[in-house]
CSV table of C-alpha atoms in Angstrom, one decimal:
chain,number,residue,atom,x,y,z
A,1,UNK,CA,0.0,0.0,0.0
A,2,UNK,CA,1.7,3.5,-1.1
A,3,UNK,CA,2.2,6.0,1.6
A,4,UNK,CA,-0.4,7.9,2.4
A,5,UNK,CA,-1.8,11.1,4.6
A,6,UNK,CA,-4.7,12.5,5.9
A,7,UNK,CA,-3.3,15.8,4.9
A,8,UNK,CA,-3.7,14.2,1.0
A,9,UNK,CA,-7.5,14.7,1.1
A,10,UNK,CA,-8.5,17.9,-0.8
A,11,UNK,CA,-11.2,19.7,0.1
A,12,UNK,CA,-13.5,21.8,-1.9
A,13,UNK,CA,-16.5,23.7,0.4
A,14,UNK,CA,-20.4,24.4,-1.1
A,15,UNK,CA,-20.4,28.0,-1.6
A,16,UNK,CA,-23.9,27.3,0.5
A,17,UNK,CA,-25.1,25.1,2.6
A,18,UNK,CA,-28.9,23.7,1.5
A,19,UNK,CA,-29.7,22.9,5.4
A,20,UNK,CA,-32.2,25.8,5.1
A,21,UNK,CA,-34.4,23.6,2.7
A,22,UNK,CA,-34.5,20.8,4.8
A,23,UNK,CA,-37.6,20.4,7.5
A,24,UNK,CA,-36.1,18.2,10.0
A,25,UNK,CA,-39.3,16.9,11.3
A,26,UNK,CA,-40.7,15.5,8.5
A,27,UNK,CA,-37.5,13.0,7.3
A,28,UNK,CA,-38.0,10.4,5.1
A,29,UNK,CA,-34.9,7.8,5.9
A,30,UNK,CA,-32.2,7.7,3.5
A,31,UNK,CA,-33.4,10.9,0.8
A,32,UNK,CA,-32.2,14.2,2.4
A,33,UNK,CA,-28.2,14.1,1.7
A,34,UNK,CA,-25.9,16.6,3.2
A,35,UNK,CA,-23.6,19.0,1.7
A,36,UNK,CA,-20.6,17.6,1.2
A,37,UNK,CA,-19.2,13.7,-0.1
A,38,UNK,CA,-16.3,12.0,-0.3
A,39,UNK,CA,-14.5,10.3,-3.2
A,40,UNK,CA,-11.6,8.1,-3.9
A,41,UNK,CA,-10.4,6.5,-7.5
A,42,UNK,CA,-8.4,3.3,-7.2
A,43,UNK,CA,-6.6,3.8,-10.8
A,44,UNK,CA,-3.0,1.6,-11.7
A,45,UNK,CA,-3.4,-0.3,-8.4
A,46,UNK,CA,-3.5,2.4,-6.0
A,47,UNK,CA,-5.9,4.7,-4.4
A,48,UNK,CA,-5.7,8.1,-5.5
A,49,UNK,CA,-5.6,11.4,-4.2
A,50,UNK,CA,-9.1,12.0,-2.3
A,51,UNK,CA,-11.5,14.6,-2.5
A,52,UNK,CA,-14.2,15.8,-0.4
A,53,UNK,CA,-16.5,18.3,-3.0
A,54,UNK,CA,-20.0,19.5,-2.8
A,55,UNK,CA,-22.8,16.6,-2.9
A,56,UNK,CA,-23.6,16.2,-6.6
A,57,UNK,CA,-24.5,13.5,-9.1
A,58,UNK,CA,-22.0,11.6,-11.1
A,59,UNK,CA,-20.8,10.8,-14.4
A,60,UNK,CA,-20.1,7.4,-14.6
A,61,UNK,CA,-19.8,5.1,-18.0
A,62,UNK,CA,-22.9,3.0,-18.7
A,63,UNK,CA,-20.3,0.6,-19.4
A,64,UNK,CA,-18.6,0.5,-16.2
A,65,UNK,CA,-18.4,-2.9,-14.9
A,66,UNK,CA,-20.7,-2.1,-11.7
A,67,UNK,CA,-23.7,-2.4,-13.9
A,68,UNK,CA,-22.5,-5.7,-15.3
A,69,UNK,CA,-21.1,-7.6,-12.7
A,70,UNK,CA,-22.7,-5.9,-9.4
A,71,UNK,CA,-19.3,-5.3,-7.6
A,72,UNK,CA,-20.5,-2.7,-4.8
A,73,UNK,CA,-20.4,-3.3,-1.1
A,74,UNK,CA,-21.3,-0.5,1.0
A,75,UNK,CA,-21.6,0.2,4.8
A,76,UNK,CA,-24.1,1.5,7.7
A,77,UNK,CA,-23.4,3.6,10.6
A,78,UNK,CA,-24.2,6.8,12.5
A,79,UNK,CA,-23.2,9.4,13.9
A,80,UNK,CA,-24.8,11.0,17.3
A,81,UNK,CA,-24.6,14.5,18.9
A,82,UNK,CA,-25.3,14.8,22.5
A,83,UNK,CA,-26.8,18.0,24.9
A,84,UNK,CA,-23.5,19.3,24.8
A,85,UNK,CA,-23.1,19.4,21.3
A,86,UNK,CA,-20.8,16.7,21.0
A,87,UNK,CA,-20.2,14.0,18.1
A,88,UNK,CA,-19.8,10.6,18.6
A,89,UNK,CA,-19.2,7.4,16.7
A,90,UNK,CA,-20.3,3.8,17.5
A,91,UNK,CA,-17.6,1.3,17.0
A,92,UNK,CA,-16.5,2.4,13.2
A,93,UNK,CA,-13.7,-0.2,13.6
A,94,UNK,CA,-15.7,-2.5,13.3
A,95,UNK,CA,-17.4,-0.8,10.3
A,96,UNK,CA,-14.0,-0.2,8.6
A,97,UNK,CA,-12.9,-3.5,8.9
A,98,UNK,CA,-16.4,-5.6,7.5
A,99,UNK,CA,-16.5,-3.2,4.5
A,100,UNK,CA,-12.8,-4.4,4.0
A,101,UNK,CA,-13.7,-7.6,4.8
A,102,UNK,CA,-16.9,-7.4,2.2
A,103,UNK,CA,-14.5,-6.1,-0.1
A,104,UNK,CA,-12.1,-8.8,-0.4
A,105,UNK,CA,-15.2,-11.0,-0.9
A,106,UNK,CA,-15.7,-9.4,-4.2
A,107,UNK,CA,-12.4,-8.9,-5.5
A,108,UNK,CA,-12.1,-5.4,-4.7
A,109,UNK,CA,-9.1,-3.6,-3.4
A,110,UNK,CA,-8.5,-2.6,0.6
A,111,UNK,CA,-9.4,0.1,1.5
A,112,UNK,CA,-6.7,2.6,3.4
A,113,UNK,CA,-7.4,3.2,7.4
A,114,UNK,CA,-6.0,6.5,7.3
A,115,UNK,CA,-8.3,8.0,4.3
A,116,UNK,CA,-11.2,6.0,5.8
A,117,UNK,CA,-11.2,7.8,9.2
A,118,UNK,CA,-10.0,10.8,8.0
A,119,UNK,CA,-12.4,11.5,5.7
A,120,UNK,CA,-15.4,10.6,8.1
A,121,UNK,CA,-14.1,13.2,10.7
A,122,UNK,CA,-13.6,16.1,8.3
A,123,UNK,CA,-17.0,15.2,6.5
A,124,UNK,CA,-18.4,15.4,10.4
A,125,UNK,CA,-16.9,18.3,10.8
A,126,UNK,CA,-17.8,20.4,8.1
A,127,UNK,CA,-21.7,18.8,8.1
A,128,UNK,CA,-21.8,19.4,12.0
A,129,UNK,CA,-25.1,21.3,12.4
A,130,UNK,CA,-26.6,18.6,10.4
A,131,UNK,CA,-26.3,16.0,13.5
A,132,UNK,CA,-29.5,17.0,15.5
A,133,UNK,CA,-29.3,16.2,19.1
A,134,UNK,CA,-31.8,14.9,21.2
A,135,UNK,CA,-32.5,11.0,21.2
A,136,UNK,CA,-34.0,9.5,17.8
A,137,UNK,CA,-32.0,12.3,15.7
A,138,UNK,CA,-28.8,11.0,14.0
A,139,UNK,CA,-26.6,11.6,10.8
A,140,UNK,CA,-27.1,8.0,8.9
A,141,UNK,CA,-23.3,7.4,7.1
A,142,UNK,CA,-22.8,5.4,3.9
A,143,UNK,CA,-19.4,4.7,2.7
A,144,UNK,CA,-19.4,2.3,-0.1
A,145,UNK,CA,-17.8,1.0,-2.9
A,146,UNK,CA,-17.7,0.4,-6.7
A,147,UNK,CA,-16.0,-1.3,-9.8
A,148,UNK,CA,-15.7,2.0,-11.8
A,149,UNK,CA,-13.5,0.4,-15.1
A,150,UNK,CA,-15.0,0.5,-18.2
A,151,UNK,CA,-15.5,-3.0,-19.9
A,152,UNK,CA,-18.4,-5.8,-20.0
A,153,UNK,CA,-16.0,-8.7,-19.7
A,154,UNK,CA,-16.8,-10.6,-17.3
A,155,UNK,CA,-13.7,-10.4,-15.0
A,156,UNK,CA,-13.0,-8.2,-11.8
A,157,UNK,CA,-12.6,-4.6,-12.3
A,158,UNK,CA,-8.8,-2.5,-12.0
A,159,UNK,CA,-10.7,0.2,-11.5
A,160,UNK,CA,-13.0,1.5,-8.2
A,161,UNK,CA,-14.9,4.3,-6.6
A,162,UNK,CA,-14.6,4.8,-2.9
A,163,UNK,CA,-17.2,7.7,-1.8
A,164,UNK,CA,-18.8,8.7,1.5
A,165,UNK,CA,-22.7,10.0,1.6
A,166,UNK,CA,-24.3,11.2,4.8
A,167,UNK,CA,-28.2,11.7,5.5
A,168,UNK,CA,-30.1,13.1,8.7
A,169,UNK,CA,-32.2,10.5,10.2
A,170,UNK,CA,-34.8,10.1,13.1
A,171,UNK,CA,-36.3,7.9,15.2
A,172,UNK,CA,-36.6,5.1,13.1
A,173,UNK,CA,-40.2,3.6,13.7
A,174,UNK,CA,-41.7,1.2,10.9
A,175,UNK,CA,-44.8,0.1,13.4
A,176,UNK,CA,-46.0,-3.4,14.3
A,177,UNK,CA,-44.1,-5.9,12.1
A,178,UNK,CA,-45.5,-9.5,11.4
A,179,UNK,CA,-43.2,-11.7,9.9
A,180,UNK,CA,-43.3,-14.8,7.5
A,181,UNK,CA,-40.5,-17.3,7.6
A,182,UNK,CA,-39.0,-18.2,4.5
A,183,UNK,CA,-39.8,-21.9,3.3
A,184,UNK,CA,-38.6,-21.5,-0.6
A,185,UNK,CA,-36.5,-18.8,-0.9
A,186,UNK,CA,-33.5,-17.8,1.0
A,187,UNK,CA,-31.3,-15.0,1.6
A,188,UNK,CA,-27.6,-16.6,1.3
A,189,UNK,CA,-26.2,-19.7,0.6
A,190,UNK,CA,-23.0,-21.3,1.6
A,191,UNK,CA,-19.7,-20.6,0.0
A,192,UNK,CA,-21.7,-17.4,-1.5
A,193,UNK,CA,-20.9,-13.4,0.1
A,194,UNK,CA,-24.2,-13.5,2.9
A,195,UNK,CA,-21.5,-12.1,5.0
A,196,UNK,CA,-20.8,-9.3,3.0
A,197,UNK,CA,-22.4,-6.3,3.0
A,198,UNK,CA,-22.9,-6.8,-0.8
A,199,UNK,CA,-25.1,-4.8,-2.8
A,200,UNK,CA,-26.4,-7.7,-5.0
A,201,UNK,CA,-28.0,-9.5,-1.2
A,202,UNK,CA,-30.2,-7.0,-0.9
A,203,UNK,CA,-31.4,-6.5,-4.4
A,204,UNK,CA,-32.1,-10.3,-3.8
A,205,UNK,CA,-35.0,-9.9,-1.1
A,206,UNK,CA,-36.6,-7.7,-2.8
A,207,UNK,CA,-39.0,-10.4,-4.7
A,208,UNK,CA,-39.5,-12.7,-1.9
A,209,UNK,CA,-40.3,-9.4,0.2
A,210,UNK,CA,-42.5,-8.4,-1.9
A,211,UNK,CA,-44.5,-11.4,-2.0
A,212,UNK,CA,-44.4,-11.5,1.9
A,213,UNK,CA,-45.9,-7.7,2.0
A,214,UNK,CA,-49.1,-9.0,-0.7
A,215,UNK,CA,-49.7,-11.5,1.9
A,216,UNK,CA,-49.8,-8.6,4.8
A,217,UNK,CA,-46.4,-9.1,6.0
A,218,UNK,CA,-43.4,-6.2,6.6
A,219,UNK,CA,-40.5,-9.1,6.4
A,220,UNK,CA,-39.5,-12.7,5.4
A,221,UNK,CA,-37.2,-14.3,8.5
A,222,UNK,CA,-34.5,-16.1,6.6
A,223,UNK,CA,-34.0,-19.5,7.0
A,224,UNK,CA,-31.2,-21.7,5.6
A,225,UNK,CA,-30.5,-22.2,1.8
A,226,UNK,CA,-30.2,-26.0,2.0
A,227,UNK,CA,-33.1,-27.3,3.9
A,228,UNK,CA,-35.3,-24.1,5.4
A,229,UNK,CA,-34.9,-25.7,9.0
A,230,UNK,CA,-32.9,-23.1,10.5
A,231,UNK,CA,-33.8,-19.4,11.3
A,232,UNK,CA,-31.0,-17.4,9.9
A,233,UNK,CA,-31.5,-13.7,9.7
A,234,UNK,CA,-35.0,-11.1,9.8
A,235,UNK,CA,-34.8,-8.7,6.9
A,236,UNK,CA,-32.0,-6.8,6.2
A,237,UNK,CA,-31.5,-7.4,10.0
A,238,UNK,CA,-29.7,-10.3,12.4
A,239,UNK,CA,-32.5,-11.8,14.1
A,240,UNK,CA,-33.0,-12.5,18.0
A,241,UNK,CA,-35.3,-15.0,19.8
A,242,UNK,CA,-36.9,-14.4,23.4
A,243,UNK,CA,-37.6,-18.4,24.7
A,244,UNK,CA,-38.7,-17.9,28.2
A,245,UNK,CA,-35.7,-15.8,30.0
A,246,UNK,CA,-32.8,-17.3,27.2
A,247,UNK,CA,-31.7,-15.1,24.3
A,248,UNK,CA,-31.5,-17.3,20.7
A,249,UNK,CA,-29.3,-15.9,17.9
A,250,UNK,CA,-27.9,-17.4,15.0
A,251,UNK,CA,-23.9,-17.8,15.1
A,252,UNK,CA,-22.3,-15.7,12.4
A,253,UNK,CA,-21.1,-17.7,9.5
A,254,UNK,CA,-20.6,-17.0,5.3
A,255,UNK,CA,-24.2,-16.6,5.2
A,256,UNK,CA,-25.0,-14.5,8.1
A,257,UNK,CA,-23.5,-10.6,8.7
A,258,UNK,CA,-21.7,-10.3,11.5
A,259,UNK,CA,-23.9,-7.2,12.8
A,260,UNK,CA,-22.2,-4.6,14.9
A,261,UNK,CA,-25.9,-4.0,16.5
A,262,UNK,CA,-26.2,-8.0,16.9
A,263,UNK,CA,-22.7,-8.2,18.5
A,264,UNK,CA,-23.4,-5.3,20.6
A,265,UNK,CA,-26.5,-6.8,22.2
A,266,UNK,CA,-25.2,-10.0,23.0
A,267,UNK,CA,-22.5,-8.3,25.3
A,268,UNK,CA,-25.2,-6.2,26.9
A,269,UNK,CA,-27.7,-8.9,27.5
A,270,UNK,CA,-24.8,-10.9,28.9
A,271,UNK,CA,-23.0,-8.8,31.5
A,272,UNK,CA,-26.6,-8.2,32.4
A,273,UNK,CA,-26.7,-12.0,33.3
A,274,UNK,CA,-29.2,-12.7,31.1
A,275,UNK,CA,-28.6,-16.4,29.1
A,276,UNK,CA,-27.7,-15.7,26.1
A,277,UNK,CA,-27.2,-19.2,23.5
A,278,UNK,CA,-25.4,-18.1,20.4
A,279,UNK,CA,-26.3,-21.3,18.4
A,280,UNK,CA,-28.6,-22.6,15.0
A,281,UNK,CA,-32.2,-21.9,16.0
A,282,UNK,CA,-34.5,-24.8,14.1
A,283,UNK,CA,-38.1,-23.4,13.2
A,284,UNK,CA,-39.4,-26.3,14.7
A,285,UNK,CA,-38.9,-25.1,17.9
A,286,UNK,CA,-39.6,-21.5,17.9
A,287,UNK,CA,-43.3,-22.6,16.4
A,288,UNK,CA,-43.0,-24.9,19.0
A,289,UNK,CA,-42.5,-22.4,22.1
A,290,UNK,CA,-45.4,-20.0,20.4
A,291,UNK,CA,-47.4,-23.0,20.7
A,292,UNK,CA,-46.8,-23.4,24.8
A,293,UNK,CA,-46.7,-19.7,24.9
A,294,UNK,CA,-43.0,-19.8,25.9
A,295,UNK,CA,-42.2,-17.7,23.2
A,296,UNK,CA,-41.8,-14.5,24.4
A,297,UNK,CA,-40.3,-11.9,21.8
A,298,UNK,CA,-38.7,-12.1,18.7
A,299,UNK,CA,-36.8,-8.9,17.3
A,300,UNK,CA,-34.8,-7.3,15.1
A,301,UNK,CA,-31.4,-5.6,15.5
A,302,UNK,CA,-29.5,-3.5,13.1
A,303,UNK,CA,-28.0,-0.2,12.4
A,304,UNK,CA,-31.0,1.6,10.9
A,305,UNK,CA,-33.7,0.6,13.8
A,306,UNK,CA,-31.5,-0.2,16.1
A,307,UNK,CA,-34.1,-2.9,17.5
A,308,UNK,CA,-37.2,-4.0,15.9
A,309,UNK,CA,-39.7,-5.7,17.4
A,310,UNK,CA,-42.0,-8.5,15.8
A,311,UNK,CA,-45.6,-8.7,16.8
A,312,UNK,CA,-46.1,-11.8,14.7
A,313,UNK,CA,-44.9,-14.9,12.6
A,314,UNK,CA,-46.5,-16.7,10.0
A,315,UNK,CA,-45.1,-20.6,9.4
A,316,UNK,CA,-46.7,-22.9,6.7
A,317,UNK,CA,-50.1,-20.7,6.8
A,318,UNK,CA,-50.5,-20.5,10.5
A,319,UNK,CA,-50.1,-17.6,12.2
A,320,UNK,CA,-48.6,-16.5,15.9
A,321,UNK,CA,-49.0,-13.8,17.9
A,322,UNK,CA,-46.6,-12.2,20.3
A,323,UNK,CA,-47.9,-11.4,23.7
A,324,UNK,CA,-46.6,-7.7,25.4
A,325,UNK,CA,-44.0,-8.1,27.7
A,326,UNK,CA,-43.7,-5.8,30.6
A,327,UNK,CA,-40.1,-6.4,30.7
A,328,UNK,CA,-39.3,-6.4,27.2
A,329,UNK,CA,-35.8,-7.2,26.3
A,330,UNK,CA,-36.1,-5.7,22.8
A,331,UNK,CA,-37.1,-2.2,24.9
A,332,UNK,CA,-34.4,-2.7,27.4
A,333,UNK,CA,-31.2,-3.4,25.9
A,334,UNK,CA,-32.6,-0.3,22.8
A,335,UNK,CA,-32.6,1.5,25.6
A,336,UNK,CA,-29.1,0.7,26.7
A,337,UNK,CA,-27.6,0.5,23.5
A,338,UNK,CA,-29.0,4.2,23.4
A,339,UNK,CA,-27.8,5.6,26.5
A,340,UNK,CA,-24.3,5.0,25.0
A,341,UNK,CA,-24.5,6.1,21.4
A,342,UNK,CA,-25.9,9.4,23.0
A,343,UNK,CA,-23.5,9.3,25.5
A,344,UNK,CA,-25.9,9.3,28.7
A,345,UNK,CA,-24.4,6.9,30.4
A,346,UNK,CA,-21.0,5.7,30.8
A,347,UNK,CA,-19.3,3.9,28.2
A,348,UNK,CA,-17.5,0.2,30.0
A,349,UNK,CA,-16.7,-0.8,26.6
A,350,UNK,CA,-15.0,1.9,24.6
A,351,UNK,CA,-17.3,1.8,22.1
A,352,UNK,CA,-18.0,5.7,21.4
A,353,UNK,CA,-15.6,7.6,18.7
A,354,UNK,CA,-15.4,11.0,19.9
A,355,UNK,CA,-15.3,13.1,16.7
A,356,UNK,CA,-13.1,16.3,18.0
């Protein structure tokens, strides 16, 4: 890797900031961007010299291999700003290294540590005052990554895009969620990329989704490629299971992302001294628990939501209801998980990023 600098980055301001047009209270997740982006070329196998510039389209080849061949991986995280005005991170090590990680996957060059971190402080930075306090508010982050060389062969790119979007989120609420769990089609297989952060996974749910939604479903709980016996993954999300005071989760594997949410509230639960079994779930016994009312909760956990609760599953045209808990374990450890993003309570784990 050629020697590189923070000090490299250039940076070009917009000669006005569109803040102004944006009504805060009314945000639609993921379509209000900032005013600034970064971007990195990997030409002649290195990264080049990057920029941060004005948010803006791009002009990009129709033939460039991304179109083609669907090499893109991308990332999720926020950023947070407490009473005091301060801006925090939440474990972007562990962002930095999956999106390397997902990259490798797809045969796309590493990304450099420096550039990485030093262009999501400055892009902080210079977007501050759109990072709302007050719990719920966040700035939602996106690096991600494409095959930017020109060419339909069908062979890895020499050529990539590294760039860096940022959009203001809220309190992410999608209401009461029912579920369906899968029984034909399925999100990953093994020896495939369901641990990457790939873009081609999620274009993959879509259908199935869709299908779930016509039936009155939100989401389609995955459930293993080769015989549909195993709970996998909820969504776009890891996937937890209440069975009386236990905590179920699948064990990460090369079908299931290794969720920074997910690895976060298995730590929490834990040192709260809660049982927490990281092992394959079979359907067969979560129906089974429903059935003797054992089964307490089922939720989701991920970057955008955080945690989101499921109401209801549907299995082989029968469906179950969740009973509300008064100790909720989805509500608790949000709450926790909260607390320390937003920095109102102390941090055991180090897992907050000041941004200075």
């Amino acid at each position: 890797m050629q020697s590189i600098s923070v000090s490299d980055i250039i940076v070009k301001k917009a000669a006005e900031s569109r803040i102004d047009q944006v009504d805060f209270d009314k945000l639609v997740f993921g379509t209000v961007f900032t005013d600034h982006m970064f971007e990195c070329d990997y030409i002649n196998g290195h990264w080049q010299q990057p920029t941060i510039r004005p948010y803006g389209p791009l002009t990009i080849s129709p033939a460039a291999k991304v179109f083609h061949y669907g090499q893109a991986v991308f990332e999720g995280m926020k950023a947070y700003k407490d009473d005091q005005g301060k801006v925090f991170l939440f474990r972007p090590d562990e962002n930095f290294n999956r999106i390397n990680k997902s990259s490798e996957r797809l045969a796309i060059p590493e990304f450099p540590r420096e550039y990485f971190f030093g262009a999501l402080e400055e892009l902080l930075r210079m977007d501050n005052d759109w990072i709302k306090p007050g719990l719920g508010n966040s700035l939602y982050i996106r690096p991600f990554v494409i095959a930017s060389e020109i060419g339909v062969s069908a062979s890895a790119a020499n050529q990539y895009k590294f760039m860096i979007i940022l959009s203001p989120a809220q309190a992410y609420y999608s209401g009461d969620v029912s579920v369906v769990i899968a029984e034909k089609y399925s999100r990953a297989a093994d020896g495939g990329v369901g641990y990457a952060k790939a873009a081609g996974n999620y274009g993959a749910q879509f259908y199935p989704t869709r299908l779930a939604q016509e039936q009155g479903f939100q989401q389609v709980i995955w459930t293993d490629a080769n015989s549909h016996q195993f709970l996998e993954e909820a969504g776009t999300m890891n996937v937890f299971f209440r069975v009386g005071d236990k905590l179920l989760t699948a064990p990460t594997n090369d079908r299931i992302l290794d969720g920074v949410t997910r690895k976060s509230l298995i730590t929490l639960a834990k040192d709260a001294g809660i049982d927490v079994e990281v092992r394959r779930v079979e359907v067969s016994e979560i129906v089974e628990a429903a059935q003797q009312g054992t089964l307490k909760e089922i939720f989701g956990a991920g970057t955008a939501a955080v945690v989101s609760p499921v109401k209801a599953f549907s299995y082989r045209g029968t469906k179950y209801d969740l009973p509300a808990q008064e100790s909720s374990y989805a509500i608790r450890f949000k709450k926790a998980l909260n607390d320390i993003q937003y920095n109102c309570a102390p941090d055991p784990y180090n897992w907050r990023y000041p941004i200075n």
